[in-house]
JSON list of C-alpha atoms in Angstrom, two decimals:
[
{"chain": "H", "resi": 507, "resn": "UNK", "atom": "CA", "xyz": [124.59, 100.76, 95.49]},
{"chain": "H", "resi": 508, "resn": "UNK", "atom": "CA", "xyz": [121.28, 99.93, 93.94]},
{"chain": "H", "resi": 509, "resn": "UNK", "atom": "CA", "xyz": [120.58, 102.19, 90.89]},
{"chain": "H", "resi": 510, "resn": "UNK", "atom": "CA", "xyz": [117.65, 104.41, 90.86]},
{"chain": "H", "resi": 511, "resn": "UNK", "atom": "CA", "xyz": [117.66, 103.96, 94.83]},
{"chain": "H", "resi": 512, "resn": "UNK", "atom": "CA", "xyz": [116.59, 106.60, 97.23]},
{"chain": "H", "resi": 513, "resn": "UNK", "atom": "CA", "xyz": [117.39, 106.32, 100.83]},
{"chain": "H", "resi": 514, "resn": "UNK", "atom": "CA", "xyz": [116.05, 108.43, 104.02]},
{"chain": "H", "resi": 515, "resn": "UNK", "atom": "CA", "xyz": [116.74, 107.64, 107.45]},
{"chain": "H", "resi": 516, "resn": "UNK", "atom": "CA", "xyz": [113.37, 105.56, 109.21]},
{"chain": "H", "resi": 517, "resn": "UNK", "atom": "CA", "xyz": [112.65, 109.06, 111.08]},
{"chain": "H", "resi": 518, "resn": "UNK", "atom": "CA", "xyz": [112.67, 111.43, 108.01]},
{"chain": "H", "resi": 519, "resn": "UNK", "atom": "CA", "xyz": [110.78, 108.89, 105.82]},
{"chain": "H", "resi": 520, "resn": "UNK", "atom": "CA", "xyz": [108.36, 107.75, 107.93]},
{"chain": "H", "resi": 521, "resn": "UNK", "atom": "CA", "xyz": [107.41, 112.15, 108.29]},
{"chain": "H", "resi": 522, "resn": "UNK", "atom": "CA", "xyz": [107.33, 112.05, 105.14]},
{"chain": "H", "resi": 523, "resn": "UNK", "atom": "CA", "xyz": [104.82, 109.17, 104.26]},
{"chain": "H", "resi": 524, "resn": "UNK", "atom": "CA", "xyz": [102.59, 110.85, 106.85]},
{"chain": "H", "resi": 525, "resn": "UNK", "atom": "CA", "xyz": [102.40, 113.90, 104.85]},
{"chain": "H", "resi": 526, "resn": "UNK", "atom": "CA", "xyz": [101.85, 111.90, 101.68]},
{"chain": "H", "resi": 527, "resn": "UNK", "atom": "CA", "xyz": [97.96, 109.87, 102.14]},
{"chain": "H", "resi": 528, "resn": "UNK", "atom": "CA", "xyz": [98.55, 108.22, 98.86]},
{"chain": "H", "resi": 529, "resn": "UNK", "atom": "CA", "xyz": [101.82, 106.69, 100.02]},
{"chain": "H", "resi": 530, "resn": "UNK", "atom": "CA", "xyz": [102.57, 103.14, 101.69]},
{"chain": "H", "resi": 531, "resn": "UNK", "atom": "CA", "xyz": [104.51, 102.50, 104.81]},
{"chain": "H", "resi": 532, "resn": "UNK", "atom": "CA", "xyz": [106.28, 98.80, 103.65]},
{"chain": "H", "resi": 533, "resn": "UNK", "atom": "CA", "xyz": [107.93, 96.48, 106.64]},
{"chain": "H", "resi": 534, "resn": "UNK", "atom": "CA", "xyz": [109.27, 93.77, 105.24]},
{"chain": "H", "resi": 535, "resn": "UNK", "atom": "CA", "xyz": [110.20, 91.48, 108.31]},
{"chain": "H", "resi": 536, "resn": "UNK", "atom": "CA", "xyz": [109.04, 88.25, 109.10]},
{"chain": "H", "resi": 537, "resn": "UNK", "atom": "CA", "xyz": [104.86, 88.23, 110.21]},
{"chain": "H", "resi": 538, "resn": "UNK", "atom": "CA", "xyz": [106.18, 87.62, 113.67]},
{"chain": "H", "resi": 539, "resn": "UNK", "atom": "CA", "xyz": [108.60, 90.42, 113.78]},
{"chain": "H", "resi": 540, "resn": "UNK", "atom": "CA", "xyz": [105.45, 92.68, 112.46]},
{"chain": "H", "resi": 541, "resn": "UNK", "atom": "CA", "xyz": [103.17, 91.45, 114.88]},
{"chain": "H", "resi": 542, "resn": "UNK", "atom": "CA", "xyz": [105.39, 91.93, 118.42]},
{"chain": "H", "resi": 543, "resn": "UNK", "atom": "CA", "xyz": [106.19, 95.91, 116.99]},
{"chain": "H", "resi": 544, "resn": "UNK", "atom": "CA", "xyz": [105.24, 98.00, 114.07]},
{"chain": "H", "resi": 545, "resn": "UNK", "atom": "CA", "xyz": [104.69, 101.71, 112.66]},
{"chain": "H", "resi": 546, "resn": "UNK", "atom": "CA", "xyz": [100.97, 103.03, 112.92]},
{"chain": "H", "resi": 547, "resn": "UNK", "atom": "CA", "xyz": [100.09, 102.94, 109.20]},
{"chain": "H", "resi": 548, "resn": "UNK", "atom": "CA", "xyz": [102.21, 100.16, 108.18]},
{"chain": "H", "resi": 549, "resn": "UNK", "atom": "CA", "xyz": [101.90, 97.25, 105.82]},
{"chain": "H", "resi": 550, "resn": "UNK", "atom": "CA", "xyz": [103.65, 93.67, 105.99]},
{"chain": "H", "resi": 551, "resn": "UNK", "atom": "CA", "xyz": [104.87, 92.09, 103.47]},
{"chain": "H", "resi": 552, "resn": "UNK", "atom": "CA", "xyz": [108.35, 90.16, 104.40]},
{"chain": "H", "resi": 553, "resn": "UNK", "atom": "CA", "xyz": [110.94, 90.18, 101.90]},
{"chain": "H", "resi": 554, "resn": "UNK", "atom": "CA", "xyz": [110.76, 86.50, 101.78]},
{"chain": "H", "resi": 555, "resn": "UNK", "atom": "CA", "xyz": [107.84, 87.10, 99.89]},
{"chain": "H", "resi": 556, "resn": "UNK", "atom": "CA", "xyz": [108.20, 90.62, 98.32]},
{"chain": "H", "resi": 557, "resn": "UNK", "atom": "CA", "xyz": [106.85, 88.71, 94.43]},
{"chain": "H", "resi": 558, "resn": "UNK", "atom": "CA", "xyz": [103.17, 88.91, 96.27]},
{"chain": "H", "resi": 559, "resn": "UNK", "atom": "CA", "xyz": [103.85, 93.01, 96.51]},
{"chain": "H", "resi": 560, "resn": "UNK", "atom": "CA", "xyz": [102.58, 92.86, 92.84]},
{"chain": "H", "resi": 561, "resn": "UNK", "atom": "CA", "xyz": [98.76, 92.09, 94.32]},
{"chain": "H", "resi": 562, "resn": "UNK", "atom": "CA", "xyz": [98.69, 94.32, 96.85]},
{"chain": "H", "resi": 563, "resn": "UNK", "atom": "CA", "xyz": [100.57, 97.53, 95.80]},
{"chain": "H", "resi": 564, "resn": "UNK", "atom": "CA", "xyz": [98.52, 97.89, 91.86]},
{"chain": "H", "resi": 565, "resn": "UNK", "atom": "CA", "xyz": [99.74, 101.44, 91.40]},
{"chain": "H", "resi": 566, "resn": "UNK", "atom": "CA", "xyz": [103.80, 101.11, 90.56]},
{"chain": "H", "resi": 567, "resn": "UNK", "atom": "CA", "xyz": [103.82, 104.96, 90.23]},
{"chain": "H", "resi": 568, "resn": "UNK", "atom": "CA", "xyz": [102.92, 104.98, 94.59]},
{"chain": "H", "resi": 569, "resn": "UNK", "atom": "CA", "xyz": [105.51, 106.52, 96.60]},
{"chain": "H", "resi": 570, "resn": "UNK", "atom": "CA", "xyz": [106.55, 103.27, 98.81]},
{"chain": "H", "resi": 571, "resn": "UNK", "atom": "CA", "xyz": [108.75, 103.91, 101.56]},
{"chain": "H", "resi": 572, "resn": "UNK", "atom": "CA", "xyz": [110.33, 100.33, 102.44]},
{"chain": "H", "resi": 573, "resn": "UNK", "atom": "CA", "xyz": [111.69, 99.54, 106.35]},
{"chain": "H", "resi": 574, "resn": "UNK", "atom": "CA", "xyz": [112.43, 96.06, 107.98]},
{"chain": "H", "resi": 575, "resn": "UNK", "atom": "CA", "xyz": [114.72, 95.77, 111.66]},
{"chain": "H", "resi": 576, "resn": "UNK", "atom": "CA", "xyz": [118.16, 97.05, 110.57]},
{"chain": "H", "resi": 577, "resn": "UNK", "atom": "CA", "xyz": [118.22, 97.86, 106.73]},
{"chain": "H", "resi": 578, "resn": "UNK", "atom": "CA", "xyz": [119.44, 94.92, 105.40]},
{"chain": "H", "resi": 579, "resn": "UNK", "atom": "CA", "xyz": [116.23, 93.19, 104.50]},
{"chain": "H", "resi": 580, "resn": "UNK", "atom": "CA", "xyz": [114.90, 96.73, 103.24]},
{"chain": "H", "resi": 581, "resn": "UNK", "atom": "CA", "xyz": [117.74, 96.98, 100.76]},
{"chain": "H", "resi": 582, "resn": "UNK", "atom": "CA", "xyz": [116.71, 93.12, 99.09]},
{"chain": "H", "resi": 583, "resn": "UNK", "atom": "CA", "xyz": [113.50, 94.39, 99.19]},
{"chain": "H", "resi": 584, "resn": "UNK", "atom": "CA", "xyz": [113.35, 97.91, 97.17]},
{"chain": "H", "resi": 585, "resn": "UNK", "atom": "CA", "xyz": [115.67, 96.36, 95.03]},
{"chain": "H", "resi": 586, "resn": "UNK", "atom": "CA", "xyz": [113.64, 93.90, 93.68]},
{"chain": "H", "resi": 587, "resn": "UNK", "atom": "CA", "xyz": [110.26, 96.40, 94.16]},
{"chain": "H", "resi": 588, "resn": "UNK", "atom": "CA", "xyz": [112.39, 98.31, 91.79]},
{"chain": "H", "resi": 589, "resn": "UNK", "atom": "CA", "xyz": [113.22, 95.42, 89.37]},
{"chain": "H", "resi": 590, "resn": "UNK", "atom": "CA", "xyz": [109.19, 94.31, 89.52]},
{"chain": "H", "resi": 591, "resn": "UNK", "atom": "CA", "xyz": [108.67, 97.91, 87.85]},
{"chain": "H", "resi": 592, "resn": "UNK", "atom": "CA", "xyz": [107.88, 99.85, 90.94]},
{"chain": "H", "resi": 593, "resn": "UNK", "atom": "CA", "xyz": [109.15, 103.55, 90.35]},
{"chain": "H", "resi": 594, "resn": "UNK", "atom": "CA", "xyz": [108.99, 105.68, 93.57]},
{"chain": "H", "resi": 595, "resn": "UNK", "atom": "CA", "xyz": [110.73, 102.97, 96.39]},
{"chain": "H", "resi": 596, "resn": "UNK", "atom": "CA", "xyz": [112.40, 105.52, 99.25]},
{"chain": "H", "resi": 597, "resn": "UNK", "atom": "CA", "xyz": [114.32, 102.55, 101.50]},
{"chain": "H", "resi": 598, "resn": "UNK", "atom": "CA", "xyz": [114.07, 104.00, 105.12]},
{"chain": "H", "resi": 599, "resn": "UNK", "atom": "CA", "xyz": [116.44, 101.66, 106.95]},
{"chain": "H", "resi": 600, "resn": "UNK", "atom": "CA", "xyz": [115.33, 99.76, 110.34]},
{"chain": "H", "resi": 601, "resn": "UNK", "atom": "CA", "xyz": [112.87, 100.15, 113.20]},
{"chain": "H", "resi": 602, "resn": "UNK", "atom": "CA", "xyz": [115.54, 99.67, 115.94]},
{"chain": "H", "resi": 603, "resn": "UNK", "atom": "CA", "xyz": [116.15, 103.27, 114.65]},
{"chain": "H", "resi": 604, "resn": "UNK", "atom": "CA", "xyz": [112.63, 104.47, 114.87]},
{"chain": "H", "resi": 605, "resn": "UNK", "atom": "CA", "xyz": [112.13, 106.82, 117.80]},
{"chain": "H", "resi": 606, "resn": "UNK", "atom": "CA", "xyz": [108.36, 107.68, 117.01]},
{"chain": "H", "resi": 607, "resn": "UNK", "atom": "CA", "xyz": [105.55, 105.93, 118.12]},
{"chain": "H", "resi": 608, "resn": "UNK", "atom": "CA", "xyz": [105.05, 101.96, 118.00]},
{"chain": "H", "resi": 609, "resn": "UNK", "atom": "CA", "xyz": [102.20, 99.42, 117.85]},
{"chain": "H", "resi": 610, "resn": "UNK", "atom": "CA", "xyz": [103.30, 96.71, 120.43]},
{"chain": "H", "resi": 611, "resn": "UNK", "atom": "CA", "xyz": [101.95, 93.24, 121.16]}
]
């Protein structure tokens, strides 16, 4: 297990970034994955690419609640948000879960 790690499941977490404005909604699967289906509110950055996280997301105090298509890819990816410095990463799991509304393409 990943120290420091918090983990909700996609439902509870993505309640609770709704009740939170100054929090981010991270999906880290590929562009194409983001583009075909994605939470209202969301931001892509795939985990391929999670280094570029550091010019987008400036505040590393933010509450950043991190999903991708199953969980796996979310894990890698608060892991190393967490490493960069970032303090409040929630990992949420996968959208397949998700059973609020979607953006589709």
């Amino acid at each position: 297990m990943i120290e420091n790690l918090v983990r909700y499941d996609i439902n509870e977490g993505v309640k609770l970034f709704r009740n939170d404005p100054s929090a981010i909604l991270l999906d880290v699967r590929r562009v194409d994955e983001y583009e075909s289906i994605h939470i209202p509110g969301s931001i892509n950055i795939p985990v391929e690419t999670i280094e570029k996280a550091i010019d987008i997301l400036k505040d590393k105090e933010q509450t950043i609640y991190v999903h991708c298509r199953s969980g796996v890819r979310s894990l890698k990816a608060a892991d190393a948000l967490i490493k960069m410095g970032y303090k409040n990463v929630i990992e949420i799991g996968g959208i397949i879960d998700f059973l609020g509304e979607t953006i589709k393409k």
